[in-house]
Amino acid sequence: MEISTLATYHCLAFVWYFFVAYSITHIKTEERPSEVFLYGGQWKYLTVLNLVLQAVFYGVSFLADVLRLIKKLRCAKPVISSRDLIFSVLAFPVSTFVCISFWTLYTYNRELVYPKSLDGVIPLWLNHAMHTAVLPFALLEILALPHRYPAKKKGLILLGFVAFLYISWVLWIYSVTGEWVYPLFALFSPPGLAAFFAGSLAIIVSFYNFGEFLNRMIWGQSKFS
């Protein structure tokens, strides 16, 4: 794509994700179903955190495009490096994980991840904006331009660290409230839950590798250390 076209696309994607994140975080507290507890607010859900992550990524991408358009290449280089790191390590694998894991569990038993009572609070379009559209956006980004992936060890360490932080946040919420962020977790014994978290991490790592594979197949080998 031309830089001007990329800038337009990234700007529109940023506005979209900002709007979706704003919409979900400003649902009135009194409208929430009784099974949705207040502690942690919307920030206990990976879906909402992913919306913020995507907004940050597209904001950084738009800034990189603007700097390239105005020929500020020295300033653009660190921004481009940040853009590629965010996309490769987090934006692509997390959005892919959110979409595929959500709809898999939703199809099996929606009450485990998205109780039917939420239908009266969250409109259908917003559900799909949070859980469906994130994957096409991620795939379109790979098709739009090449992204330089970090060394595999570095990328996986960063991804694992972020996963550890989120799991710690989920466990902290349970220790304070006695409630699980997702009803699904209540079905597991402690060893079973540990195995579930380990399996989820393995899946998200596979999505990281898949993104790297797609990027390499479309654009050729491009890495930085």
Coordinates of N, CA and C in Angstrom, one line a residue:
M1 N 0.8 -1.2 0.0 CA 0.0 0.0 0.0 C 0.9 1.3 0.0
E2 N 0.4 2.3 -0.6 CA 1.0 3.6 -0.5 C 0.9 4.1 1.0
I3 N 1.9 4.9 1.4 CA 2.0 5.4 2.7 C 0.7 6.1 3.1
S4 N 0.2 7.0 2.2 CA -1.0 7.8 2.4 C -2.2 6.9 2.7
T5 N -2.3 5.8 1.9 CA -3.4 4.8 2.1 C -3.3 4.1 3.4
L6 N -2.0 3.7 3.8 CA -1.8 3.1 5.1 C -2.2 4.0 6.2
A7 N -1.8 5.3 6.1 CA -2.1 6.3 7.1 C -3.6 6.4 7.3
T8 N -4.4 6.4 6.2 CA -5.8 6.5 6.2 C -6.4 5.3 6.9
Y9 N -5.9 4.1 6.5 CA -6.4 2.9 7.1 C -6.1 2.8 8.6
H10 N -4.9 3.1 9.0 CA -4.5 3.0 10.4 C -5.3 4.0 11.2
C11 N -5.5 5.2 10.6 CA -6.3 6.2 11.4 C -7.7 5.7 11.6
L12 N -8.4 5.2 10.5 CA -9.7 4.7 10.7 C -9.8 3.5 11.6
A13 N -8.8 2.6 11.6 CA -8.8 1.5 12.5 C -8.6 2.0 14.0
F14 N -7.8 3.0 14.2 CA -7.6 3.6 15.5 C -8.9 4.1 16.0
V15 N -9.6 4.9 15.2 CA -10.9 5.5 15.6 C -11.9 4.5 15.9
W16 N -11.9 3.4 15.1 CA -12.9 2.3 15.3 C -12.6 1.6 16.6
Y17 N -11.4 1.3 16.9 CA -11.1 0.6 18.2 C -11.3 1.5 19.4
F18 N -11.0 2.8 19.2 CA -11.2 3.7 20.3 C -12.7 3.8 20.6
F19 N -13.5 3.9 19.5 CA -15.0 3.9 19.7 C -15.5 2.7 20.3
V20 N -15.1 1.5 19.9 CA -15.6 0.2 20.5 C -15.2 0.2 22.0
A21 N -13.9 0.5 22.3 CA -13.4 0.4 23.7 C -14.2 1.4 24.5
Y22 N -14.5 2.6 24.0 CA -15.3 3.6 24.7 C -16.7 3.1 25.0
S23 N -17.3 2.4 23.9 CA -18.7 2.0 24.1 C -18.8 0.9 25.1
I24 N -17.8 0.0 25.2 CA -17.9 -1.1 26.2 C -17.6 -0.7 27.6
T25 N -16.7 0.3 27.7 CA -16.3 0.7 29.0 C -17.3 1.7 29.6
H26 N -18.2 2.2 28.8 CA -19.2 3.2 29.3 C -20.6 2.6 29.4
I27 N -20.7 1.3 29.4 CA -22.0 0.7 29.8 C -22.3 1.0 31.2
K28 N -23.5 1.4 31.5 CA -23.9 1.9 32.8 C -23.8 0.7 33.8
T29 N -23.2 1.0 35.0 CA -23.1 0.0 36.0 C -24.4 -0.7 36.4
E30 N -25.4 0.1 36.5 CA -26.7 -0.4 37.0 C -27.4 -1.3 35.9
E31 N -26.8 -1.3 34.7 CA -27.4 -2.2 33.7 C -26.8 -3.6 33.7
R32 N -25.7 -3.8 34.4 CA -25.0 -5.1 34.4 C -25.9 -6.2 34.9
P33 N -25.8 -7.4 34.4 CA -26.5 -8.6 35.0 C -25.9 -8.8 36.4
S34 N -26.7 -9.5 37.2 CA -26.3 -9.7 38.6 C -25.1 -10.6 38.7
E35 N -24.8 -11.5 37.7 CA -23.6 -12.4 37.8 C -22.3 -11.7 37.4
V36 N -22.4 -10.4 36.9 CA -21.2 -9.7 36.5 C -20.9 -8.8 37.7
F37 N -19.8 -9.1 38.4 CA -19.4 -8.4 39.6 C -18.6 -7.1 39.2
L38 N -18.6 -6.2 40.2 CA -18.0 -4.9 39.9 C -16.4 -4.8 40.0
Y39 N -15.9 -5.6 40.8 CA -14.4 -5.5 41.1 C -13.6 -5.7 39.8
G40 N -12.7 -4.7 39.6 CA -11.9 -4.8 38.4 C -12.5 -4.1 37.2
G41 N -13.8 -3.8 37.3 CA -14.5 -3.2 36.2 C -14.5 -4.0 34.9
Q42 N -14.4 -3.3 33.8 CA -14.3 -3.9 32.5 C -12.9 -4.4 32.3
W43 N -12.0 -3.9 33.1 CA -10.5 -4.2 32.9 C -10.1 -5.6 33.3
K44 N -11.1 -6.4 33.8 CA -10.7 -7.8 34.1 C -10.9 -8.7 33.0
Y45 N -11.5 -8.2 31.9 CA -11.8 -9.1 30.7 C -10.7 -8.9 29.6
L46 N -10.2 -10.0 29.2 CA -9.2 -10.0 28.1 C -9.7 -9.3 26.9
T47 N -11.0 -9.5 26.6 CA -11.6 -8.9 25.4 C -11.4 -7.3 25.4
V48 N -11.7 -6.7 26.6 CA -11.6 -5.3 26.7 C -10.2 -4.8 26.7
L49 N -9.3 -5.5 27.4 CA -7.9 -5.2 27.3 C -7.3 -5.3 25.9
N50 N -7.9 -6.3 25.1 CA -7.4 -6.4 23.7 C -7.9 -5.2 22.9
L51 N -9.1 -4.7 23.2 CA -9.5 -3.5 22.4 C -8.6 -2.3 22.7
V52 N -8.2 -2.1 23.9 CA -7.2 -1.0 24.2 C -5.9 -1.3 23.5
L53 N -5.4 -2.5 23.6 CA -4.2 -2.9 22.9 C -4.3 -2.6 21.4
Q54 N -5.4 -3.0 20.8 CA -5.5 -2.7 19.3 C -5.5 -1.2 19.1
A55 N -6.2 -0.4 19.9 CA -6.3 1.0 19.7 C -4.8 1.6 19.8
V56 N -4.1 1.1 20.8 CA -2.7 1.6 21.0 C -1.9 1.3 19.7
F57 N -2.0 0.0 19.3 CA -1.2 -0.4 18.1 C -1.5 0.4 16.9
Y58 N -2.8 0.6 16.6 CA -3.2 1.4 15.4 C -2.8 2.9 15.6
G59 N -2.8 3.4 16.8 CA -2.4 4.7 17.0 C -0.9 4.9 16.8
V60 N -0.1 3.9 17.2 CA 1.3 3.9 16.9 C 1.6 3.8 15.4
S61 N 0.8 2.9 14.8 CA 1.0 2.7 13.3 C 0.7 4.0 12.6
F62 N -0.4 4.7 13.0 CA -0.7 5.9 12.3 C 0.4 7.0 12.5
L63 N 0.9 7.0 13.7 CA 2.0 8.0 13.9 C 3.2 7.6 13.1
A64 N 3.5 6.4 12.9 CA 4.6 5.9 12.1 C 4.4 6.4 10.6
D65 N 3.2 6.2 10.1 CA 2.8 6.6 8.8 C 3.0 8.1 8.6
V66 N 2.5 8.9 9.5 CA 2.6 10.3 9.4 C 4.0 10.8 9.4
L67 N 4.9 10.2 10.2 CA 6.3 10.6 10.3 C 7.0 10.2 9.0
R68 N 6.6 9.1 8.3 CA 7.1 8.7 7.0 C 6.7 9.7 6.0
L69 N 5.4 10.1 6.0 CA 4.8 11.0 5.1 C 5.6 12.4 5.1
I70 N 5.9 12.8 6.3 CA 6.6 14.2 6.4 C 8.1 14.0 6.4
K71 N 8.6 12.8 6.0 CA 10.0 12.6 5.9 C 10.8 12.7 7.1
K72 N 10.2 12.5 8.3 CA 10.9 12.5 9.5 C 11.4 11.0 9.8
L73 N 12.3 10.5 9.0 CA 12.7 9.1 9.0 C 13.4 8.8 10.3
R74 N 14.2 9.7 10.8 CA 15.0 9.4 12.0 C 14.0 9.2 13.2
C75 N 13.0 10.0 13.2 CA 12.0 9.8 14.3 C 11.1 8.6 14.0
A76 N 10.9 8.3 12.8 CA 10.0 7.2 12.4 C 10.6 5.9 12.8
K77 N 11.9 5.7 12.7 CA 12.5 4.4 12.9 C 12.1 3.7 14.3
P78 N 12.3 4.4 15.4 CA 11.9 3.8 16.7 C 10.4 3.6 16.8
V79 N 9.6 4.4 16.2 CA 8.1 4.2 16.2 C 7.7 3.0 15.4
I80 N 8.4 2.8 14.2 CA 8.1 1.6 13.4 C 8.6 0.4 14.2
S81 N 9.7 0.4 14.8 CA 10.1 -0.7 15.6 C 9.1 -1.1 16.7
S82 N 8.6 -0.1 17.4 CA 7.6 -0.3 18.4 C 6.3 -0.8 17.8
R83 N 5.9 -0.3 16.6 CA 4.7 -0.8 15.9 C 4.9 -2.3 15.6
D84 N 6.0 -2.7 15.1 CA 6.2 -4.1 14.7 C 6.3 -5.0 15.9
L85 N 6.9 -4.5 17.0 CA 7.0 -5.3 18.2 C 5.6 -5.6 18.8
I86 N 4.8 -4.5 18.9 CA 3.5 -4.6 19.5 C 2.6 -5.6 18.6
F87 N 2.7 -5.4 17.3 CA 1.9 -6.3 16.5 C 2.3 -7.7 16.6
S88 N 3.6 -8.0 16.4 CA 4.1 -9.4 16.4 C 3.9 -10.1 17.7
V89 N 4.2 -9.5 18.8 CA 4.2 -10.1 20.1 C 2.8 -10.1 20.7
L90 N 2.0 -9.1 20.5 CA 0.7 -9.0 21.2 C -0.5 -8.8 20.3
A91 N -0.5 -7.8 19.4 CA -1.7 -7.5 18.7 C -2.3 -8.6 17.9
F92 N -1.4 -9.3 17.1 CA -1.9 -10.4 16.3 C -2.3 -11.6 17.2
P93 N -1.4 -12.2 18.0 CA -1.7 -13.4 18.7 C -2.9 -13.2 19.7
V94 N -3.0 -12.1 20.4 CA -4.0 -11.8 21.3 C -5.4 -11.7 20.6
S95 N -5.4 -10.9 19.6 CA -6.7 -10.8 18.8 C -7.2 -12.1 18.2
T96 N -6.2 -12.9 17.7 CA -6.6 -14.2 17.2 C -7.1 -15.1 18.3
F97 N -6.4 -15.1 19.4 CA -6.8 -15.9 20.6 C -8.2 -15.5 21.1
V98 N -8.5 -14.2 21.2 CA -9.8 -13.7 21.7 C -10.9 -14.2 20.8
C99 N -10.7 -14.1 19.5 CA -11.8 -14.5 18.5 C -12.0 -16.0 18.5
I100 N -11.0 -16.7 18.4 CA -11.1 -18.2 18.2 C -11.6 -18.9 19.5
S101 N -10.9 -18.5 20.6 CA -11.3 -19.1 21.9 C -12.7 -18.7 22.3
F102 N -13.1 -17.4 22.1 CA -14.4 -17.0 22.5 C -15.5 -17.7 21.7
W103 N -15.4 -17.8 20.4 CA -16.5 -18.4 19.6 C -16.5 -19.9 19.8
T104 N -15.3 -20.5 20.1 CA -15.3 -22.0 20.3 C -16.1 -22.3 21.6
L105 N -15.8 -21.5 22.7 CA -16.5 -21.7 24.0 C -17.9 -21.3 23.9
Y106 N -18.2 -20.2 23.2 CA -19.6 -19.7 23.0 C -20.4 -20.8 22.3
T107 N -19.9 -21.5 21.3 CA -20.6 -22.5 20.6 C -20.8 -23.7 21.5
Y108 N -19.8 -24.0 22.3 CA -20.0 -25.2 23.2 C -21.0 -24.9 24.3
N109 N -20.8 -23.8 25.0 CA -21.7 -23.4 26.1 C -21.5 -21.9 26.4
R110 N -22.3 -21.1 25.8 CA -22.1 -19.6 26.0 C -22.1 -19.2 27.4
E111 N -22.8 -19.9 28.3 CA -22.8 -19.4 29.7 C -21.5 -19.5 30.4
L112 N -20.5 -20.2 29.8 CA -19.2 -20.3 30.4 C -18.4 -19.0 30.1
V113 N -18.7 -18.2 29.1 CA -17.9 -17.1 28.8 C -18.7 -15.8 28.5
Y114 N -20.0 -16.0 28.1 CA -20.8 -14.8 27.8 C -22.3 -15.1 28.0
P115 N -22.7 -15.0 29.3 CA -24.0 -15.4 29.7 C -25.1 -14.7 28.9
K116 N -26.2 -15.4 28.6 CA -27.3 -14.9 27.8 C -27.8 -13.5 28.3
S117 N -27.7 -13.3 29.6 CA -28.2 -12.1 30.2 C -27.5 -10.9 29.7
L118 N -26.2 -11.1 29.1 CA -25.5 -9.9 28.5 C -26.1 -9.4 27.3
D119 N -27.0 -10.2 26.6 CA -27.6 -9.8 25.4 C -28.5 -8.6 25.6
G120 N -29.0 -8.4 26.8 CA -29.8 -7.3 27.1 C -29.1 -6.0 27.4
V121 N -27.7 -6.2 27.5 CA -26.9 -5.0 27.9 C -25.9 -4.7 26.8
I122 N -25.4 -5.7 26.1 CA -24.4 -5.5 25.0 C -25.1 -5.8 23.7
P123 N -25.2 -4.8 22.8 CA -25.9 -5.1 21.5 C -25.1 -6.0 20.7
L124 N -25.7 -6.7 19.7 CA -25.1 -7.7 18.9 C -23.9 -7.1 18.2
W125 N -24.0 -5.9 17.6 CA -22.9 -5.4 16.8 C -21.7 -5.2 17.7
L126 N -21.9 -4.8 19.0 CA -20.7 -4.6 19.9 C -20.1 -5.9 20.2
N127 N -20.9 -7.0 20.4 CA -20.3 -8.3 20.6 C -19.4 -8.7 19.5
H128 N -19.9 -8.5 18.2 CA -19.1 -8.9 17.1 C -17.9 -8.0 16.9
A129 N -18.0 -6.7 17.3 CA -16.9 -5.8 17.2 C -15.8 -6.2 18.1
M130 N -16.2 -6.7 19.3 CA -15.2 -7.2 20.3 C -14.6 -8.5 20.0
H131 N -15.4 -9.4 19.5 CA -15.0 -10.8 19.4 C -14.8 -11.4 18.0
T132 N -15.3 -10.7 17.0 CA -15.3 -11.2 15.6 C -14.4 -10.4 14.8
A133 N -14.6 -9.1 14.7 CA -13.9 -8.2 13.8 C -12.4 -8.1 14.1
V134 N -12.0 -8.4 15.3 CA -10.6 -8.3 15.7 C -9.7 -9.2 14.8
L135 N -10.2 -10.4 14.4 CA -9.4 -11.3 13.6 C -9.2 -10.8 12.2
P136 N -10.3 -10.4 11.5 CA -10.1 -9.8 10.1 C -9.2 -8.6 10.1
F137 N -9.3 -7.8 11.1 CA -8.4 -6.6 11.2 C -6.9 -7.1 11.3
A138 N -6.7 -8.1 12.1 CA -5.3 -8.6 12.3 C -4.8 -9.2 11.0
L139 N -5.6 -9.9 10.3 CA -5.2 -10.5 9.1 C -5.0 -9.5 8.0
L140 N -5.8 -8.5 8.0 CA -5.7 -7.4 7.0 C -4.4 -6.6 7.2
E141 N -4.0 -6.5 8.5 CA -2.7 -5.8 8.8 C -1.5 -6.5 8.3
I142 N -1.6 -7.9 8.4 CA -0.5 -8.7 7.8 C -0.4 -8.5 6.3
L143 N -1.6 -8.4 5.6 CA -1.6 -8.3 4.2 C -1.2 -6.8 3.8
A144 N -1.4 -5.9 4.6 CA -1.2 -4.5 4.3 C 0.3 -4.1 4.2
L145 N 1.1 -4.6 5.1 CA 2.5 -4.2 5.1 C 3.3 -5.3 5.9
P146 N 4.6 -5.4 5.6 CA 5.5 -6.3 6.3 C 5.7 -5.8 7.7
H147 N 5.9 -6.8 8.7 CA 6.3 -6.4 10.0 C 7.5 -7.2 10.4
R148 N 8.5 -6.6 11.0 CA 9.7 -7.2 11.4 C 9.5 -7.9 12.7
Y149 N 9.7 -9.2 12.8 CA 9.5 -9.9 14.0 C 10.8 -9.9 14.8
P150 N 10.7 -9.9 16.1 CA 11.9 -10.0 17.0 C 12.5 -11.4 16.9
A151 N 13.7 -11.6 17.5 CA 14.2 -12.9 17.7 C 13.2 -13.8 18.4
K152 N 13.0 -15.0 18.1 CA 12.0 -15.9 18.6 C 12.0 -15.9 20.1
K153 N 13.2 -16.1 20.7 CA 13.3 -16.1 22.2 C 12.8 -14.9 22.8
K154 N 13.2 -13.7 22.3 CA 12.7 -12.4 22.8 C 11.2 -12.3 22.7
G155 N 10.7 -12.6 21.5 CA 9.2 -12.5 21.3 C 8.4 -13.4 22.3
L156 N 8.9 -14.6 22.4 CA 8.1 -15.5 23.3 C 8.2 -15.2 24.8
I157 N 9.4 -14.6 25.2 CA 9.6 -14.2 26.6 C 8.6 -13.0 26.9
L158 N 8.5 -12.1 25.9 CA 7.6 -10.9 26.1 C 6.2 -11.4 26.2
L159 N 5.8 -12.3 25.2 CA 4.4 -12.8 25.2 C 4.1 -13.5 26.5
G160 N 5.0 -14.4 26.9 CA 4.8 -15.2 28.2 C 4.7 -14.3 29.4
F161 N 5.5 -13.2 29.4 CA 5.4 -12.2 30.5 C 4.1 -11.5 30.6
V162 N 3.6 -11.1 29.5 CA 2.3 -10.5 29.4 C 1.2 -11.5 29.8
A163 N 1.3 -12.7 29.4 CA 0.3 -13.7 29.7 C 0.3 -14.0 31.3
F164 N 1.6 -14.0 31.8 CA 1.7 -14.2 33.3 C 1.0 -13.0 34.0
L165 N 1.2 -11.8 33.5 CA 0.6 -10.7 34.2 C -0.9 -10.8 34.2
Y166 N -1.5 -11.2 33.1 CA -3.0 -11.3 33.0 C -3.5 -12.4 33.9
I167 N -2.8 -13.6 33.9 CA -3.2 -14.7 34.8 C -3.1 -14.3 36.2
S168 N -2.1 -13.5 36.6 CA -1.9 -13.0 37.9 C -3.0 -12.1 38.3
W169 N -3.5 -11.3 37.4 CA -4.6 -10.4 37.6 C -5.9 -11.1 37.8
V170 N -6.1 -12.2 37.1 CA -7.3 -13.0 37.2 C -7.3 -13.7 38.6
L171 N -6.1 -14.3 39.0 CA -6.0 -14.9 40.3 C -6.2 -13.9 41.4
W172 N -5.7 -12.7 41.3 CA -5.8 -11.7 42.3 C -7.3 -11.4 42.5
I173 N -8.0 -11.2 41.4 CA -9.4 -10.9 41.5 C -10.2 -12.0 42.2
Y174 N -9.8 -13.2 41.9 CA -10.5 -14.4 42.6 C -10.1 -14.4 44.1
S175 N -8.9 -14.0 44.5 CA -8.5 -14.0 45.9 C -9.2 -12.9 46.7
V176 N -9.6 -11.9 46.0 CA -10.2 -10.7 46.7 C -11.8 -11.0 46.7
T177 N -12.3 -11.4 45.6 CA -13.8 -11.5 45.5 C -14.4 -12.9 45.7
G178 N -13.6 -13.9 45.5 CA -14.1 -15.3 45.5 C -14.9 -15.6 44.3
E179 N -14.8 -14.7 43.3 CA -15.5 -15.0 42.0 C -14.5 -15.0 40.9
W180 N -14.7 -15.9 39.9 CA -13.9 -16.0 38.7 C -14.3 -15.0 37.6
V181 N -13.4 -14.4 37.0 CA -13.7 -13.5 35.9 C -14.6 -14.2 34.8
Y182 N -14.3 -15.4 34.5 CA -15.1 -16.2 33.6 C -15.7 -17.4 34.3
P183 N -17.0 -17.7 34.2 CA -17.6 -18.8 34.9 C -16.9 -20.2 34.5
L184 N -16.3 -20.2 33.4 CA -15.6 -21.4 32.9 C -14.5 -21.9 34.0
F185 N -13.8 -21.0 34.6 CA -12.7 -21.3 35.5 C -13.2 -22.1 36.7
A186 N -14.5 -21.9 37.1 CA -15.0 -22.5 38.3 C -15.2 -24.0 38.1
L187 N -15.1 -24.5 36.9 CA -15.3 -25.9 36.6 C -14.0 -26.7 36.9
F188 N -12.9 -26.0 37.1 CA -11.6 -26.7 37.2 C -11.2 -26.8 38.6
S189 N -10.5 -27.9 38.9 CA -9.7 -28.0 40.2 C -8.5 -27.2 40.0
P190 N -7.7 -26.9 41.1 CA -6.5 -26.1 40.9 C -5.5 -26.7 39.9
P191 N -5.2 -28.0 40.0 CA -4.3 -28.6 38.9 C -5.0 -28.5 37.5
G192 N -6.3 -28.6 37.4 CA -6.9 -28.5 36.1 C -6.9 -27.1 35.6
L193 N -7.0 -26.1 36.5 CA -6.9 -24.7 36.1 C -5.5 -24.4 35.6
A194 N -4.5 -24.9 36.3 CA -3.1 -24.7 35.9 C -2.9 -25.3 34.5
A195 N -3.5 -26.5 34.3 CA -3.3 -27.1 33.0 C -4.1 -26.3 31.9
F196 N -5.2 -25.7 32.3 CA -6.0 -24.9 31.3 C -5.2 -23.7 30.9
F197 N -4.6 -23.0 31.9 CA -3.8 -21.8 31.7 C -2.6 -22.2 30.8
A198 N -1.9 -23.3 31.1 CA -0.8 -23.7 30.3 C -1.2 -24.0 28.9
G199 N -2.3 -24.7 28.7 CA -2.8 -25.0 27.4 C -3.2 -23.7 26.6
S200 N -3.8 -22.8 27.3 CA -4.1 -21.5 26.7 C -2.8 -20.8 26.2
L201 N -1.8 -20.8 27.1 CA -0.5 -20.2 26.7 C 0.1 -20.9 25.5
A202 N 0.0 -22.2 25.4 CA 0.5 -22.9 24.3 C -0.3 -22.5 23.0
I203 N -1.6 -22.3 23.1 CA -2.4 -21.9 21.9 C -2.0 -20.5 21.5
I204 N -1.8 -19.6 22.4 CA -1.5 -18.2 22.0 C -0.1 -18.2 21.4
V205 N 0.8 -19.0 21.9 CA 2.2 -19.1 21.3 C 2.1 -19.6 19.9
S206 N 1.2 -20.6 19.7 CA 1.0 -21.1 18.3 C 0.4 -20.0 17.4
F207 N -0.4 -19.1 17.9 CA -0.9 -18.0 17.1 C 0.3 -17.0 16.8
Y208 N 1.1 -16.8 17.7 CA 2.3 -16.0 17.5 C 3.1 -16.6 16.3
N209 N 3.4 -17.9 16.4 CA 4.1 -18.6 15.3 C 3.4 -18.5 14.0
F210 N 2.1 -18.6 14.1 CA 1.3 -18.6 12.8 C 1.4 -17.2 12.2
G211 N 1.3 -16.1 13.0 CA 1.5 -14.8 12.5 C 2.9 -14.6 11.8
E212 N 3.9 -15.1 12.5 CA 5.2 -15.0 11.9 C 5.3 -15.7 10.6
F213 N 4.7 -16.9 10.6 CA 4.7 -17.7 9.3 C 4.0 -17.0 8.2
L214 N 2.8 -16.4 8.5 CA 2.1 -15.6 7.4 C 2.9 -14.5 6.9
N215 N 3.5 -13.7 7.9 CA 4.3 -12.6 7.5 C 5.5 -13.0 6.6
R216 N 6.1 -14.1 7.0 CA 7.3 -14.6 6.2 C 6.9 -15.1 4.8
M217 N 5.7 -15.8 4.7 CA 5.2 -16.3 3.5 C 4.8 -15.2 2.5
I218 N 4.2 -14.1 3.1 CA 3.8 -13.0 2.2 C 4.9 -12.0 1.9
W219 N 5.7 -11.7 2.8 CA 6.7 -10.6 2.7 C 8.2 -11.1 2.7
G220 N 8.4 -12.3 3.0 CA 9.8 -12.8 3.1 C 10.3 -12.6 4.5
Q221 N 11.5 -13.2 4.7 CA 12.1 -13.1 6.0 C 12.5 -11.7 6.4
S222 N 12.1 -11.3 7.6 CA 12.4 -9.9 8.0 C 12.4 -9.9 9.5
K223 N 13.6 -9.9 10.1 CA 13.7 -9.9 11.6 C 14.6 -8.9 12.1
F224 N 14.4 -8.6 13.4 CA 15.4 -7.7 14.1 C 15.7 -8.3 15.4
S225 N 16.8 -8.0 16.0 CA 17.2 -8.6 17.3 C 16.9 -7.7 18.4

